Amino acid sequence: MAVKVEATAPQSAKADVIVVLLPKQKKGARVPFGKLDQKTGGLLGSALAAGAFSGKAGEVRSLLPADGKPAKRVVLAGLGNPDDVNEEAIRRAAAIASRASGPPSRVAIAMQSVPGHAKRAAEAAVVGFRLGTYRWNRFKSDAKKAKPWRLSLLTDARKAAAARAGAKSGEAAAAGAMLARDLGNAPGNYLTPTAFAKEARQMCRASGLTCRVLSEKQMGDLGMGSLLSVSRGSAEPAKLIIMEHGKKAKRPTVCLVGKGLTFDTGGISLKPPTEMDKMRYDMCGSAAVVGAMQAVAALNLPLHVVGIVASAENMPGSKATKPGDIVTAMNGKTIEVLNTDAEGRLVLADALCYAQRYKPSLVIDLATLTGAVVVALGKHMAGMLGTDQKAMDALSSAGVATHERVWQLPLDDDYDKAMRGRSADLQNIGGRNAGTITAAQFLKHFTDDLAWVHLDIAGVAYDDPSRPYAKGAGASGFGVRLLVRFLQERAAR
Ligand code: BES
Ligand code: MN
Ligand code: ZN
């Protein structure tokens, strides 16, 4: 449901909960939102005077106006130092406020004016609040049919236009991220490649995107022996899902490619049981692509964007690929599969080949590809490697703005040697060292020297340990907001 943007002062808002985002208040400064303070019998002033609320980052306080006016509850949330207030501070405060605002009702958000971009501030408030309310309780039988939140954003008249644009962009990005979370959280028995294709189709239909789904037969005819080698051991057939926006836009094409392993057992190179359940998240790269496509459509970005999802289930069935098997990718390159658990690169190889038919100006792939990236960067940043430095710089900035941060690692021919095959052109593992880099070197062989960026999101795709709008959500939706911001900037250049 759309956020209403209203040029209304908080004391006049019609809402059950009024959320007020405040930076740290200076000693002896006037009480902010004086009229709201008056109307609540001085609640804000006394909270500040008593030191019950100071505006520190992370701080939240619920105030209950005596006669329930102008709202049943006023929630104060801290933005931190006024000089350091940025989009992330707003997202975090709004998310923390959302936790104190339940159960779902009518909420009006007001923000003490902070320097900077009014559009992005409004966007951040919407994103933070929306994502903060995300719960994954599809399979909780006691989760009552939750009422929807009704959100309005209060602004002064001067900033109303900017706030409206920001709210719209925030709604689209947050909805995309929540779709990615829902897909990511769905367990392997519900979200098979076939079910994934159905979900993508539904999103495309609702968003006005074109959608094509290739069957295993069609992929076979295209020569996608690498991708198909991954689904051989599973009763669930692989799917290649292609979503397209802005075909007629006569603008440069960007392809977004996602790894979509709806479950990764490792195959014959079976994974150990500890935490194997987490491998339901092995389609989070693809989920981000689907979420981003939905947002791109909602914002009608003036770009030609093609989303390609390579979905399969990696199982050790009797027809499964065996270590030592040799397979041939769509571009004719042969691959020795030395470890069937290095399957992500095998599905991406053919998906990257397929992307070339769109003659893209840029290909970005997202994949929960290596455990090594979690060792290198932990759960706070995604690994980024690629051949287009300008695009990578732009992604870095978009990552800082959205706090979906990426950190560049090198590509270099010296690393490539590890991936050369003994009996075939390539092998799919490269030894203990630099696992994230060697995986990317492998992928590079299927990009035909196009401008290409690879994001390894294995560490950031789920179980976010810190961000208040992602914590406890399971799948984080990482990548959707990053891609949307990056594509917005690219469309504007
Ligand atoms: N899906 C995994 C990577 C992964 C690991 C994602 C941890 C999320 C958390 C991938 O398919 C995989 O198994 N990679 C192997 C590659 C190795 C066999 C070269 C890995 O990283 O151990
Ligand atoms: Mn694997
Ligand atoms: Zn995997």
XYZ file of C-alpha atoms and ligand atoms in Angstrom:
517
model
C 0.000 0.000 0.000
C 1.326 3.392 -0.969
C 2.763 5.770 1.596
C 0.836 9.025 1.804
C 2.964 12.129 1.847
C 1.223 14.938 3.691
C 2.203 18.547 4.201
C 0.798 18.391 7.738
C 2.296 19.264 11.099
C 2.515 16.258 13.436
C 0.134 17.717 16.035
C -2.564 17.763 13.310
C -1.841 14.319 11.863
C -4.600 11.733 11.860
C -2.822 8.667 13.128
C -2.696 6.095 15.897
C 1.036 6.467 16.279
C 3.155 9.506 15.563
C 6.793 8.637 14.996
C 9.263 11.470 15.501
C 12.856 11.044 14.319
C 15.152 13.394 16.220
C 18.897 13.981 16.155
C 20.778 14.545 19.409
C 19.428 17.675 21.050
C 21.768 20.434 22.175
C 21.695 21.356 25.876
C 19.303 24.216 26.507
C 17.914 24.123 22.956
C 14.198 24.680 22.426
C 12.010 21.607 22.564
C 11.609 20.373 18.969
C 8.123 20.121 17.493
C 6.885 22.627 20.101
C 3.249 22.424 19.039
C 3.214 18.635 19.282
C 4.853 19.003 22.695
C 2.128 21.432 23.799
C -0.643 19.234 22.535
C 0.713 16.244 24.468
C 1.007 18.196 27.681
C 4.750 18.634 27.403
C 5.630 14.940 26.932
C 8.537 15.570 24.580
C 9.978 18.304 26.750
C 9.821 16.226 29.894
C 11.316 13.152 28.207
C 14.256 15.306 27.083
C 14.575 17.130 30.405
C 14.507 13.879 32.376
C 17.185 12.385 30.124
C 14.762 9.622 29.131
C 15.494 10.488 25.512
C 18.438 12.362 24.037
C 18.389 11.591 20.317
C 21.318 9.146 20.410
C 21.450 6.631 17.579
C 19.635 3.438 18.548
C 17.535 5.158 21.201
C 13.763 4.772 21.177
C 11.065 5.910 23.614
C 7.292 5.420 23.565
C 5.264 8.243 25.056
C 1.582 7.911 25.887
C -0.371 11.174 25.692
C -2.806 11.301 28.624
C -6.022 11.793 26.666
C -4.865 9.867 23.606
C -4.476 13.070 21.599
C -3.283 13.823 19.006
C -2.438 10.097 18.865
C -2.475 7.121 21.176
C 1.272 6.943 21.088
C 4.217 9.137 20.209
C 7.393 7.206 19.424
C 10.683 9.078 19.565
C 13.677 7.541 17.800
C 17.228 8.881 17.783
C 19.177 9.856 14.671
C 22.477 10.463 16.459
C 24.821 13.409 16.002
C 23.143 16.086 13.858
C 26.278 16.427 11.730
C 26.428 12.699 11.016
C 22.814 12.119 10.067
C 22.809 10.267 6.767
C 20.423 7.931 4.963
C 21.512 4.940 7.021
C 20.930 6.768 10.303
C 17.397 7.561 9.133
C 16.739 3.982 7.972
C 17.946 2.580 11.287
C 15.953 5.028 13.407
C 12.821 4.416 11.358
C 13.273 0.645 11.676
C 13.753 0.851 15.430
C 10.703 3.113 15.649
C 8.670 0.590 13.666
C 9.413 -2.046 16.306
C 7.979 0.248 18.973
C 4.920 1.123 16.869
C 3.193 -2.259 16.630
C 0.697 -3.766 16.228
C 0.066 -2.504 12.686
C -2.007 0.672 12.637
C -2.009 4.161 11.139
C 1.436 5.658 11.561
C 2.587 9.161 10.698
C 6.340 9.772 10.513
C 7.806 13.187 11.163
C 11.467 14.047 10.985
C 13.321 17.006 12.420
C 14.753 18.648 9.365
C 18.295 17.518 8.667
C 20.659 18.972 6.095
C 20.986 17.067 2.830
C 18.737 15.695 0.187
C 15.035 15.852 1.145
C 14.182 13.180 -1.416
C 16.706 10.690 -0.093
C 15.760 11.444 3.530
C 12.113 10.660 2.801
C 13.130 7.555 0.916
C 15.267 6.349 3.808
C 12.465 6.849 6.331
C 10.069 4.805 4.198
C 12.614 2.054 3.532
C 13.640 1.818 7.180
C 10.102 1.671 8.483
C 8.826 -0.754 5.865
C 11.745 -3.154 6.148
C 11.621 -2.852 9.926
C 8.075 -4.208 9.914
C 8.995 -7.219 7.785
C 8.256 -10.535 9.459
C 8.462 -13.945 7.918
C 5.657 -15.919 9.472
C 4.137 -17.672 6.496
C 4.265 -21.003 8.312
C 3.350 -19.830 11.825
C -0.172 -21.065 12.364
C -0.684 -18.642 15.238
C 0.305 -15.606 13.184
C -3.028 -13.858 12.856
C -3.815 -12.378 9.486
C -1.797 -9.256 10.119
C -3.491 -5.949 9.412
C -1.527 -3.777 7.007
C 0.396 -0.763 8.227
C -0.955 2.535 6.942
C 1.936 4.852 6.598
C 2.098 8.561 6.023
C 5.110 10.777 5.848
C 4.748 14.302 7.189
C 6.665 17.049 5.487
C 6.666 20.796 5.244
C 5.062 22.164 2.112
C 8.373 23.337 0.646
C 9.740 19.805 0.552
C 6.528 17.993 -0.406
C 7.517 17.313 -4.029
C 10.919 15.930 -3.073
C 9.395 13.873 -0.274
C 6.830 12.422 -2.675
C 9.533 11.353 -5.117
C 11.555 9.868 -2.280
C 8.603 8.003 -0.816
C 7.777 6.514 -4.194
C 11.320 5.346 -4.754
C 11.512 4.018 -1.187
C 8.260 2.100 -1.540
C 9.439 0.455 -4.753
C 12.835 -0.472 -3.342
C 11.398 -1.756 -0.054
C 8.713 -3.802 -1.803
C 11.405 -5.297 -4.037
C 13.566 -6.119 -1.030
C 10.629 -7.726 0.778
C 9.776 -9.814 -2.268
C 13.416 -10.937 -2.333
C 13.180 -11.790 1.385
C 10.000 -13.808 0.916
C 11.571 -15.745 -1.947
C 14.814 -16.211 -0.037
C 13.093 -17.429 3.114
C 10.860 -19.933 1.350
C 12.143 -23.426 2.108
C 13.405 -25.728 -0.608
C 10.326 -27.921 -0.660
C 8.117 -24.915 -1.422
C 10.390 -22.938 -3.685
C 11.566 -25.389 -6.327
C 12.871 -24.022 -9.644
C 9.396 -24.608 -11.089
C 7.755 -22.690 -8.231
C 10.369 -19.951 -8.575
C 9.488 -19.555 -12.253
C 5.815 -19.313 -11.319
C 6.526 -16.592 -8.751
C 8.627 -14.665 -11.251
C 5.896 -14.927 -13.866
C 3.344 -13.636 -11.398
C 5.533 -10.670 -10.479
C 6.085 -9.910 -14.169
C 2.388 -10.076 -14.955
C 1.535 -7.741 -12.070
C 4.359 -5.347 -13.018
C 3.961 -5.245 -16.797
C 7.242 -7.019 -17.537
C 7.672 -9.676 -20.178
C 8.669 -13.078 -18.845
C 10.033 -16.143 -20.580
C 10.874 -19.447 -18.923
C 13.149 -21.941 -20.662
C 12.667 -25.658 -19.995
C 15.503 -28.165 -19.706
C 14.736 -29.254 -23.269
C 15.142 -25.689 -24.541
C 18.326 -25.223 -22.524
C 19.639 -28.478 -23.937
C 18.972 -27.245 -27.480
C 20.990 -24.113 -26.654
C 23.891 -26.250 -25.469
C 23.713 -25.330 -21.789
C 25.467 -28.499 -20.628
C 27.074 -26.743 -17.691
C 23.842 -25.531 -16.113
C 22.059 -28.806 -16.837
C 24.828 -30.814 -15.169
C 23.763 -29.273 -11.856
C 20.111 -30.345 -11.953
C 20.819 -33.869 -13.222
C 20.757 -35.389 -9.761
C 17.415 -33.821 -8.878
C 13.848 -34.783 -9.701
C 13.138 -31.039 -10.017
C 13.932 -29.681 -13.487
C 16.061 -26.537 -13.850
C 14.548 -23.331 -15.206
C 16.038 -20.298 -16.885
C 13.804 -17.301 -16.202
C 14.111 -14.163 -18.319
C 12.361 -10.937 -17.279
C 12.511 -7.866 -19.453
C 11.799 -4.182 -18.859
C 11.966 -1.274 -21.300
C 12.619 -3.218 -24.467
C 11.467 -0.280 -26.566
C 13.247 2.333 -24.462
C 16.089 2.571 -27.010
C 18.416 2.872 -24.062
C 21.517 0.825 -23.251
C 20.865 -2.668 -21.944
C 21.837 -3.845 -18.489
C 21.575 -7.556 -17.739
C 21.122 -8.725 -14.151
C 21.992 -12.374 -13.678
C 21.213 -14.357 -10.522
C 22.350 -17.661 -9.068
C 19.126 -19.450 -8.187
C 19.952 -22.705 -6.399
C 16.678 -23.380 -4.599
C 18.664 -25.859 -2.539
C 22.319 -26.816 -2.576
C 23.133 -30.135 -0.924
C 26.530 -30.074 -2.597
C 25.479 -32.964 -4.845
C 27.731 -36.027 -4.820
C 30.343 -33.825 -3.082
C 27.761 -33.698 -0.304
C 27.961 -30.921 2.266
C 28.279 -31.759 5.988
C 24.959 -31.645 7.874
C 25.769 -28.663 10.098
C 23.672 -25.732 8.907
C 22.933 -27.396 5.593
C 19.402 -26.006 5.984
C 20.862 -22.567 5.225
C 21.369 -23.684 1.662
C 17.729 -22.798 1.030
C 19.205 -19.303 0.796
C 21.341 -20.308 -2.161
C 18.921 -18.542 -4.511
C 19.264 -15.138 -2.854
C 21.204 -13.710 -5.801
C 18.267 -14.567 -8.034
C 15.784 -13.291 -5.482
C 17.576 -9.934 -5.587
C 17.294 -9.901 -9.371
C 13.539 -10.585 -9.221
C 13.048 -7.931 -6.512
C 15.091 -5.390 -8.451
C 13.136 -6.083 -11.649
C 9.897 -5.414 -9.798
C 11.253 -2.080 -8.550
C 12.669 -1.137 -11.958
C 9.194 -1.682 -13.402
C 7.436 0.212 -10.595
C 9.733 3.196 -11.133
C 9.624 2.772 -14.909
C 13.345 3.464 -15.150
C 14.376 4.680 -18.614
C 16.721 1.740 -19.254
C 16.472 -1.615 -20.957
C 16.930 -4.084 -18.104
C 16.956 -7.853 -18.535
C 16.829 -10.076 -15.469
C 18.078 -13.634 -15.922
C 17.563 -16.234 -13.216
C 19.377 -19.554 -13.458
C 17.479 -21.855 -11.145
C 18.268 -25.454 -10.226
C 18.344 -27.827 -7.279
C 21.688 -29.490 -6.525
C 20.976 -33.053 -5.366
C 22.944 -36.307 -5.253
C 20.413 -38.423 -7.198
C 21.387 -41.458 -9.236
C 21.803 -39.411 -12.407
C 23.838 -36.748 -10.624
C 27.027 -35.362 -12.082
C 30.042 -37.119 -10.553
C 33.431 -35.672 -9.673
C 35.574 -35.959 -12.775
C 32.676 -35.658 -15.221
C 33.308 -33.284 -18.101
C 30.549 -30.973 -19.336
C 30.299 -28.430 -22.166
C 28.912 -24.917 -21.709
C 26.887 -22.920 -24.244
C 30.021 -21.180 -25.580
C 31.677 -24.533 -26.271
C 34.124 -24.437 -23.366
C 34.608 -27.765 -21.592
C 34.660 -28.032 -17.816
C 35.944 -30.783 -15.533
C 33.605 -30.943 -12.556
C 36.035 -31.838 -9.794
C 33.656 -30.846 -6.999
C 29.901 -30.919 -7.522
C 29.486 -28.430 -4.664
C 31.055 -25.708 -6.816
C 27.791 -25.641 -8.765
C 26.940 -21.936 -8.684
C 29.618 -21.116 -11.231
C 28.326 -23.925 -13.455
C 24.806 -22.475 -13.662
C 26.126 -18.916 -13.984
C 28.458 -19.916 -16.833
C 25.534 -20.690 -19.141
C 23.402 -17.807 -17.847
C 26.258 -15.389 -18.615
C 26.604 -16.871 -22.104
C 22.868 -16.404 -22.592
C 23.064 -12.755 -21.480
C 25.342 -11.999 -24.430
C 22.476 -12.240 -26.894
C 21.149 -8.928 -25.542
C 24.433 -7.171 -26.398
C 24.389 -5.563 -22.969
C 26.429 -2.479 -22.076
C 26.861 -4.103 -18.669
C 26.199 -7.450 -17.000
C 25.937 -7.680 -13.218
C 25.641 -11.073 -11.590
C 24.709 -11.730 -7.978
C 25.444 -15.062 -6.339
C 25.873 -16.741 -2.979
C 28.938 -18.228 -4.586
C 31.698 -18.952 -2.091
C 32.239 -19.615 1.588
C 35.583 -17.897 1.029
C 33.945 -14.477 0.724
C 32.483 -14.917 4.205
C 35.988 -15.624 5.509
C 37.368 -12.567 3.700
C 34.676 -9.962 4.370
C 32.343 -11.436 6.970
C 28.700 -10.506 6.954
C 28.988 -6.770 6.344
C 30.116 -6.416 2.750
C 29.728 -8.343 -0.477
C 32.729 -9.211 -2.610
C 32.890 -7.412 -5.948
C 35.038 -8.342 -8.935
C 34.744 -7.412 -12.562
C 36.016 -5.845 -15.731
C 34.218 -2.473 -15.704
C 35.937 -0.211 -13.182
C 33.516 2.697 -13.709
C 30.531 0.486 -12.993
C 32.288 -0.925 -9.932
C 33.023 2.575 -8.633
C 29.369 3.488 -9.137
C 28.287 0.319 -7.338
C 30.627 1.170 -4.458
C 28.975 4.575 -4.059
C 25.500 3.107 -4.366
C 26.554 0.600 -1.725
C 27.593 3.313 0.701
C 24.349 5.233 0.122
C 22.113 2.188 0.593
C 24.398 0.518 3.147
C 24.446 -2.561 0.946
C 28.162 -2.271 0.746
C 30.536 -3.984 -1.645
C 34.292 -4.371 -1.476
C 36.377 -4.911 -4.573
C 38.731 -7.855 -4.883
C 41.146 -8.274 -7.778
C 40.867 -10.225 -10.982
C 44.209 -11.197 -12.465
C 45.563 -13.742 -14.903
C 47.852 -15.133 -12.214
C 44.768 -16.395 -10.383
C 43.349 -17.802 -13.574
C 45.906 -20.579 -13.792
C 44.201 -22.348 -10.879
C 41.080 -22.794 -12.994
C 42.671 -24.327 -16.101
C 41.632 -27.948 -16.514
C 43.911 -30.940 -16.795
C 41.820 -32.751 -19.404
C 39.300 -30.017 -20.264
C 39.513 -26.250 -20.867
C 38.586 -25.422 -17.292
C 38.028 -27.087 -13.962
C 35.408 -25.900 -11.501
C 37.574 -25.606 -8.378
C 40.883 -23.856 -7.847
C 42.305 -25.063 -4.592
C 42.250 -23.617 -1.069
C 43.587 -20.142 -1.749
C 41.626 -17.071 -2.861
C 38.407 -19.003 -3.434
C 36.302 -15.955 -4.219
C 38.773 -14.695 -6.794
C 39.300 -18.029 -8.535
C 35.518 -18.495 -8.740
C 35.236 -15.107 -10.454
C 38.119 -15.986 -12.791
C 36.118 -19.031 -13.808
C 33.036 -16.905 -14.544
C 35.076 -14.478 -16.629
C 35.566 -17.218 -19.225
C 31.852 -16.968 -19.997
C 31.516 -13.189 -20.290
C 33.108 -12.859 -23.734
C 34.985 -9.773 -22.499
C 31.780 -7.819 -21.968
C 31.607 -5.166 -19.276
C 30.822 -7.338 -16.305
C 30.597 -7.127 -12.514
C 30.227 -10.088 -10.182
C 28.856 -9.681 -6.650
C 29.511 -12.575 -4.265
C 26.789 -12.172 -1.643
C 27.273 -15.430 0.307
C 28.029 -13.510 3.516
C 25.366 -10.829 3.320
C 22.350 -12.624 1.862
C 20.957 -13.944 5.135
C 21.259 -13.760 8.930
C 22.289 -10.116 9.019
C 23.828 -9.623 12.461
C 23.496 -5.865 12.830
C 21.242 -3.711 10.688
C 17.981 -3.107 12.583
C 15.894 -3.259 9.419
C 17.352 -6.637 8.428
C 18.062 -8.376 11.727
C 15.866 -11.369 12.450
C 14.446 -11.384 8.942
C 16.349 -14.451 7.662
C 16.978 -13.483 4.054
C 18.188 -9.873 3.981
C 17.088 -8.911 0.477
C 20.656 -7.698 -0.095
C 21.221 -6.348 -3.576
C 17.774 -5.035 -4.406
C 18.283 -1.550 -3.009
C 21.868 -1.500 -4.241
C 20.821 -2.351 -7.794
C 17.889 0.064 -7.775
C 20.106 2.942 -6.653
C 22.807 2.028 -9.147
C 20.297 1.808 -12.008
C 18.628 5.077 -11.002
C 21.992 6.821 -11.202
C 22.818 5.115 -14.479
C 19.473 6.104 -15.994
C 20.105 9.714 -14.971
C 23.565 10.022 -16.538
N 26.393 -22.116 -2.033
C 27.737 -22.375 -1.718
C 28.469 -21.155 -1.159
C 28.019 -20.660 0.198
C 28.740 -20.977 1.321
C 26.939 -19.822 0.317
C 28.352 -20.506 2.542
C 26.553 -19.342 1.557
C 27.276 -19.680 2.677
C 28.490 -22.818 -2.976
O 27.744 -23.502 -3.899
C 29.587 -23.706 -2.535
O 29.297 -24.755 -2.031
N 30.835 -23.259 -2.695
C 31.973 -24.004 -2.306
C 32.956 -23.976 -3.443
C 34.129 -24.889 -3.249
C 33.676 -26.332 -3.350
C 35.161 -24.568 -4.305
C 32.565 -23.361 -1.065
O 32.596 -22.134 -0.997
O 32.955 -24.093 -0.168
Mn 27.685 -25.585 -3.507
Zn 25.725 -23.118 -3.932
